[in-house]
mmCIF file of C-alpha atoms in Angstrom:
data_model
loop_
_atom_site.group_PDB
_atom_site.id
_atom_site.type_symbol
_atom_site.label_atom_id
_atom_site.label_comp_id
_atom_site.label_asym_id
_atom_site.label_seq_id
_atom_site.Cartn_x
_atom_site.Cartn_y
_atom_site.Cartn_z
ATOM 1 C CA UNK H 28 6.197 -8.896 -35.937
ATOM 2 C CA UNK H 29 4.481 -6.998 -33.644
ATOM 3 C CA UNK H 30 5.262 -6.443 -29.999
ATOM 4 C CA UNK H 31 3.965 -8.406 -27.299
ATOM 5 C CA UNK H 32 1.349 -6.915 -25.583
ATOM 6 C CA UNK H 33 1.644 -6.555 -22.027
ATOM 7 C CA UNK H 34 -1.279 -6.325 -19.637
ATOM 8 C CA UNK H 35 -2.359 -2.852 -17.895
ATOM 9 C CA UNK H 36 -1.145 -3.139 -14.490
ATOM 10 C CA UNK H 37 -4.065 -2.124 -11.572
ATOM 11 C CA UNK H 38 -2.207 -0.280 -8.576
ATOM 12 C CA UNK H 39 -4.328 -1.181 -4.873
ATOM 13 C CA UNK H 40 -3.380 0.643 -1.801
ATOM 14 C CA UNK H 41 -2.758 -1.215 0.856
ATOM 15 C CA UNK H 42 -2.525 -0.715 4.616
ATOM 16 C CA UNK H 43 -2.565 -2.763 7.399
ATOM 17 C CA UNK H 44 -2.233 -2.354 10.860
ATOM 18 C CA UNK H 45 -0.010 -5.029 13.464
ATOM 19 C CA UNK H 46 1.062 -5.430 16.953
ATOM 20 C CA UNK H 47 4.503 -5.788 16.424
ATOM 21 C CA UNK H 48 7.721 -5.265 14.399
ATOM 22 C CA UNK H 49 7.533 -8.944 12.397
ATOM 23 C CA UNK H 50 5.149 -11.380 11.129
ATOM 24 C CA UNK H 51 4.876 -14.602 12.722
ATOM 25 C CA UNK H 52 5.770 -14.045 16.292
ATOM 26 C CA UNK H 53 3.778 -10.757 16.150
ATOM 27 C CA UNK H 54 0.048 -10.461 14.366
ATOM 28 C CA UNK H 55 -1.988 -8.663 11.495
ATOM 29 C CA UNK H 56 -4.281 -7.070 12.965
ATOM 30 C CA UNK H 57 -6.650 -5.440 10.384
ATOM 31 C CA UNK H 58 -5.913 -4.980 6.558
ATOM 32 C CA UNK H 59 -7.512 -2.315 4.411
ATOM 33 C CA UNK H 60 -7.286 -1.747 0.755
ATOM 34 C CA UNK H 61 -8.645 0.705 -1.638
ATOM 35 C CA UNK H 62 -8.439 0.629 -5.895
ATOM 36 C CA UNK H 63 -6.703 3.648 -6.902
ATOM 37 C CA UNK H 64 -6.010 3.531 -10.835
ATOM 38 C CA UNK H 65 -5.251 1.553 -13.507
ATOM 39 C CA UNK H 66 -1.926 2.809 -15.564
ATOM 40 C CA UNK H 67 -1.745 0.764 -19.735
ATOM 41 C CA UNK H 68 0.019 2.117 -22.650
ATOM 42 C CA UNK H 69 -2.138 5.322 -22.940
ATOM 43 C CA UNK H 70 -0.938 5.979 -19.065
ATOM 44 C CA UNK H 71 -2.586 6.416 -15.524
ATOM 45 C CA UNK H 72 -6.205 6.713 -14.892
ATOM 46 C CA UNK H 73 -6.902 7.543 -11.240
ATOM 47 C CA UNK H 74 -10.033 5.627 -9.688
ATOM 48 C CA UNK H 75 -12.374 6.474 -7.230
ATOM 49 C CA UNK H 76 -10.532 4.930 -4.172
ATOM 50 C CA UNK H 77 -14.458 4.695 -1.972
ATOM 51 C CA UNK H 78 -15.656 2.807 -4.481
ATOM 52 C CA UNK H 79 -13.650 -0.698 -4.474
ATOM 53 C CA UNK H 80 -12.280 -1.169 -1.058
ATOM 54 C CA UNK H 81 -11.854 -4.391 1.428
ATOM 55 C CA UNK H 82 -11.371 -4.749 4.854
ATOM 56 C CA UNK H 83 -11.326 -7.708 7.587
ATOM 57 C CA UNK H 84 -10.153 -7.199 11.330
ATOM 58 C CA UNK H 85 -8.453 -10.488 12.083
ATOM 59 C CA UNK H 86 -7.371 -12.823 15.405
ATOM 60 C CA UNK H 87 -4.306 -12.770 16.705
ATOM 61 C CA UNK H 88 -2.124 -15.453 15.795
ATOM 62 C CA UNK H 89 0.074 -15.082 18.835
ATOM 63 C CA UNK H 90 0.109 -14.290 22.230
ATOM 64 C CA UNK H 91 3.248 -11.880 21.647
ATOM 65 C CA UNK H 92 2.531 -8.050 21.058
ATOM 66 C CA UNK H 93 4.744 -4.894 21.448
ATOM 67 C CA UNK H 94 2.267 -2.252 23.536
ATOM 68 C CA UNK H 95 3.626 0.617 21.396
ATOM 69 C CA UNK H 96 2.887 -0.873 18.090
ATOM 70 C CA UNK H 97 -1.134 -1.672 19.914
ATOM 71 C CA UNK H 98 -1.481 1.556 20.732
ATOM 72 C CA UNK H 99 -0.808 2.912 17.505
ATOM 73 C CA UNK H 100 -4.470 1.035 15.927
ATOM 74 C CA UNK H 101 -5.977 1.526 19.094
ATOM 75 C CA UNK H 102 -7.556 -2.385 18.160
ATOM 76 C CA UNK H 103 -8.703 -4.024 21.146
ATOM 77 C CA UNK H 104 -6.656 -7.177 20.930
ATOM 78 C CA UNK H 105 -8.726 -9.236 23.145
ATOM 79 C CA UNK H 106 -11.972 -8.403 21.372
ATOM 80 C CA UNK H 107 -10.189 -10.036 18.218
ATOM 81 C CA UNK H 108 -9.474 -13.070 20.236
ATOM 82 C CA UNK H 109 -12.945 -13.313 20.096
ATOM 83 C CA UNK H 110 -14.512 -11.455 17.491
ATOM 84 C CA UNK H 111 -12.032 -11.760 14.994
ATOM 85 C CA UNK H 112 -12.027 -13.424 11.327
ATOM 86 C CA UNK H 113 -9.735 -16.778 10.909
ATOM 87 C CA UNK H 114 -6.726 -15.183 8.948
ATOM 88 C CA UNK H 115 -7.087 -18.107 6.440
ATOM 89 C CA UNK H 116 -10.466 -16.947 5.661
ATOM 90 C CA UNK H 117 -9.783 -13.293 6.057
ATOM 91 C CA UNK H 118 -6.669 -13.712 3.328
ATOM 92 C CA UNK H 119 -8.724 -16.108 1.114
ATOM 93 C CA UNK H 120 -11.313 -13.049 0.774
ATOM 94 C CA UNK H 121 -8.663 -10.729 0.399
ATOM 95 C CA UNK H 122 -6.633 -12.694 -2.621
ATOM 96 C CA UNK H 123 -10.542 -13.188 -4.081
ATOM 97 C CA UNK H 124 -11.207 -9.780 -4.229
ATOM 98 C CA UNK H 125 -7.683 -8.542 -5.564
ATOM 99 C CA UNK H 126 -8.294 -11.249 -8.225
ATOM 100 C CA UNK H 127 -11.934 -9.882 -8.668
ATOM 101 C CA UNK H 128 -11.376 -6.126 -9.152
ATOM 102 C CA UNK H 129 -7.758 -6.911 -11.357
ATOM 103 C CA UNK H 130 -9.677 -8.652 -14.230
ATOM 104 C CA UNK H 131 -7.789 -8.278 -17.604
ATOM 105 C CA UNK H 132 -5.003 -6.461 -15.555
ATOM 106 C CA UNK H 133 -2.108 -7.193 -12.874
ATOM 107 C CA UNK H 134 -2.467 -6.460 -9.875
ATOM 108 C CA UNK H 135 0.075 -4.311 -7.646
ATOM 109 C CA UNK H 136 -0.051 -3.794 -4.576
ATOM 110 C CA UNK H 137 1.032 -0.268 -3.461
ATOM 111 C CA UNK H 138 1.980 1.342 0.146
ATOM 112 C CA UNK H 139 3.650 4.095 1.831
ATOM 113 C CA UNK H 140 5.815 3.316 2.679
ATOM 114 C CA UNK H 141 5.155 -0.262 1.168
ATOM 115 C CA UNK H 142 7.887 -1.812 2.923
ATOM 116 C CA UNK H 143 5.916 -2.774 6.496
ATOM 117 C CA UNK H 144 2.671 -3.613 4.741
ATOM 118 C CA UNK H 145 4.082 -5.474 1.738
ATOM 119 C CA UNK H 146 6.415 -7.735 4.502
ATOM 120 C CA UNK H 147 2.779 -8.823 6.747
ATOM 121 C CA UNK H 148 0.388 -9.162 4.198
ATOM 122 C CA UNK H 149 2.926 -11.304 1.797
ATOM 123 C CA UNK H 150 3.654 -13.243 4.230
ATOM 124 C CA UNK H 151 0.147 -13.616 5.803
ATOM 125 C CA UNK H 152 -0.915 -14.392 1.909
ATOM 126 C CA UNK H 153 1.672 -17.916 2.000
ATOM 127 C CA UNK H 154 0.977 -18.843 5.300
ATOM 128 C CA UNK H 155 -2.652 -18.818 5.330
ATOM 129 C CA UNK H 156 -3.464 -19.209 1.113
ATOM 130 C CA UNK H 157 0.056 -20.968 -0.424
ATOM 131 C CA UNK H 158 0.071 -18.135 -2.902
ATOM 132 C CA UNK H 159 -0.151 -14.183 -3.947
ATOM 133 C CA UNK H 160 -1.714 -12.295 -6.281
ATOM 134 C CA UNK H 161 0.593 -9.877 -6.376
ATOM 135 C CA UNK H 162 3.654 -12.800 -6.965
ATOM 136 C CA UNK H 163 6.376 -12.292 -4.989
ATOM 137 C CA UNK H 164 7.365 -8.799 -6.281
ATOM 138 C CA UNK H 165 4.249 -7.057 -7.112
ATOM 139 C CA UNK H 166 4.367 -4.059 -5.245
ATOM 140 C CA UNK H 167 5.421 0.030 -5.336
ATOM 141 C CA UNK H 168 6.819 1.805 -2.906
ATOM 142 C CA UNK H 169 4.962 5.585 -2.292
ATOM 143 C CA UNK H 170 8.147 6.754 -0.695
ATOM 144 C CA UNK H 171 10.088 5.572 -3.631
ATOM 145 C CA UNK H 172 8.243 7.001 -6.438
ATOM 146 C CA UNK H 173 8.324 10.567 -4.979
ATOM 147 C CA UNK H 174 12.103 10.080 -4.211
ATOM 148 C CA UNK H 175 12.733 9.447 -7.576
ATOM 149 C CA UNK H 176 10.341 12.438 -9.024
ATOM 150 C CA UNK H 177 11.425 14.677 -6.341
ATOM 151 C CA UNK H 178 15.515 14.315 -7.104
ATOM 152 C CA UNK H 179 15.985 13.539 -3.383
ATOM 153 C CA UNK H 180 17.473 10.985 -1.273
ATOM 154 C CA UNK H 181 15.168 8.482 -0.141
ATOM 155 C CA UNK H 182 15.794 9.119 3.662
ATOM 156 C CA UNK H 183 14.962 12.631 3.129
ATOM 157 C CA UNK H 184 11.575 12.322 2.174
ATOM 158 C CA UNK H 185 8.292 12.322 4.294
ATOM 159 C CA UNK H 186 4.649 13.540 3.984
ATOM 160 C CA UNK H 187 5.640 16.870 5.686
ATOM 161 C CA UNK H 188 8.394 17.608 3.128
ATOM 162 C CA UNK H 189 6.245 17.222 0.164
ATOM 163 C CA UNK H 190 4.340 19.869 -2.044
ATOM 164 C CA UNK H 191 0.790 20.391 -0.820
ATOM 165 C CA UNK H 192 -1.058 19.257 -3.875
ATOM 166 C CA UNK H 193 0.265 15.979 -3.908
ATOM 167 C CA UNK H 194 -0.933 15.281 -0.101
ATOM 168 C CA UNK H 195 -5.266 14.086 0.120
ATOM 169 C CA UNK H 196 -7.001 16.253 2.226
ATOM 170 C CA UNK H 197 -7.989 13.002 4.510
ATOM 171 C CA UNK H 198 -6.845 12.431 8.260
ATOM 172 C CA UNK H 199 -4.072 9.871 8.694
ATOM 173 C CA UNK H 200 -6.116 7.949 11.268
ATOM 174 C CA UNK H 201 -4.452 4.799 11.362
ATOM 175 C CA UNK H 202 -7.866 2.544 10.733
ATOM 176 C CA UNK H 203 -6.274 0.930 7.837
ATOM 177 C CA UNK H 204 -9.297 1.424 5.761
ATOM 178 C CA UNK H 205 -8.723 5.006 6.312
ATOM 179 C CA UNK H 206 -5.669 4.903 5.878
ATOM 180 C CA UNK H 207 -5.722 2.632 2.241
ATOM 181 C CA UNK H 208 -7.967 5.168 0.761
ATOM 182 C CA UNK H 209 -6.240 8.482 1.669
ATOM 183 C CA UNK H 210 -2.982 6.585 0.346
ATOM 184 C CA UNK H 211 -4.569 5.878 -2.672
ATOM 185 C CA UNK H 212 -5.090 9.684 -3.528
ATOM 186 C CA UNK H 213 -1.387 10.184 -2.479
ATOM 187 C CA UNK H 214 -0.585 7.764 -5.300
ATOM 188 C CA UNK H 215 -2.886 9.000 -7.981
ATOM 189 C CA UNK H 216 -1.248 12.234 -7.675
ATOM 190 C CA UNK H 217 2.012 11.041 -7.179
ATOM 191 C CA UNK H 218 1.451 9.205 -10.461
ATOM 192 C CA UNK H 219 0.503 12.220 -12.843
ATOM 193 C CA UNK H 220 2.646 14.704 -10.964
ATOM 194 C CA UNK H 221 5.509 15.544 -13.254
ATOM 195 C CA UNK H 222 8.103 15.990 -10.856
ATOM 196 C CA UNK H 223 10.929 18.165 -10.463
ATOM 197 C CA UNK H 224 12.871 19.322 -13.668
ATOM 198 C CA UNK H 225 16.754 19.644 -13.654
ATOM 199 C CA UNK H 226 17.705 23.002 -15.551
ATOM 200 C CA UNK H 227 19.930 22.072 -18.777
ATOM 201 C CA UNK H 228 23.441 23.467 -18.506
ATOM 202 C CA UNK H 229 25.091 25.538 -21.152
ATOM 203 C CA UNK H 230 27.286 23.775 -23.094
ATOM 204 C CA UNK H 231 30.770 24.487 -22.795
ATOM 205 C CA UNK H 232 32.024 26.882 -25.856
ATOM 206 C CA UNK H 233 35.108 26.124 -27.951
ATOM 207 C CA UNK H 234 37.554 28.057 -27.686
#
């Protein structure tokens, strides 16, 4: 009987950029997202993370925002009052595309660190669409990945501690565009990078 074949799974980068610590009483403020490979049986093929990208600036949803976390975007909060797109039809795009550029594969979303991202844009995905297309699970943590590669504790890693080669030549800017893309070459190195080997000890002799 043969085995059951399971689907290639596409990896998106995904950043977004907020005005607080929480979803809900604080607001998604722009989401970006870049393609950066597709990994099946054969392994990882990095994409070309300008070439399938999304991004919506969206209105508040609150009238609660931490200056600190503002500051950081440098969005102008009361242009998005008014400028803004509706976050239902902002996420509805967003869940169309993902669906769009996944054909024939899952999608996963993928972040660094994922944890801050994944938390708004899940739940901005129920509130304002009922569903994901990620599911409830479908994302990678950057941070993670090279933690596990690397052999080191996850609180000791950062960009600054890791090898040059992995790291995209981009600016951090904090547009989350920007931002999606150069964390999509962070990945697709990440991904073939062959991490750090432990040398074999000798094995004991008899005596």
């Amino acid at each position: 009987m043969s085995a059951r074949r399971v689907k290639p799974s596409l990896y998106i980068s995904v950043d977004i950029e907020a005005d607080g610590p929480i979803p809900g009483p604080y607001s998604m403020l722009s989401l970006g997202a870049a393609v950066a490979g597709v990994q099946d049986g054969a392994g990882f093929t990095a994409a070309d993370p300008e070439e399938r990208t999304f991004y919506r600036e969206l209105r508040p949803i609150s009238q609660e925002f931490v200056a600190e976390a503002l500051a950081v975007s440098g969005l102008d909060r009361d242009r998005l009052i008014a400028e803004g797109a509706e976050p239902d039809v902002a996420l509805a795009e967003f869940a169309a595309w993902v669906r769009e550029v996944s054909a024939g594969a899952q999608p996963v979303m993928c972040g660094y660190p994922a944890s801050y991202d994944w938390t708004f844009l899940y739940w901005y995905l129920i509130r304002f669409t009922g569903s994901s297309p990620f599911g409830h699970s479908g994302c990678l943590d950057m941070k993670t990945l090279y933690a596990t590669k690397a052999r080191l504790p996850l609180r000791a890693v950062a960009k600054g501690t890791m090898p040059r080669e992995l790291l995209s030549r981009r600016r951090h800017t904090h547009h989350a565009l920007d931002d999606a893309i150069e964390q999509a070459e962070l990945f697709a190195r990440l991904m073939r990078w062959p991490g750090v080997t432990v040398p074999r000890l000798p094995r004991p002799v008899k005596s």
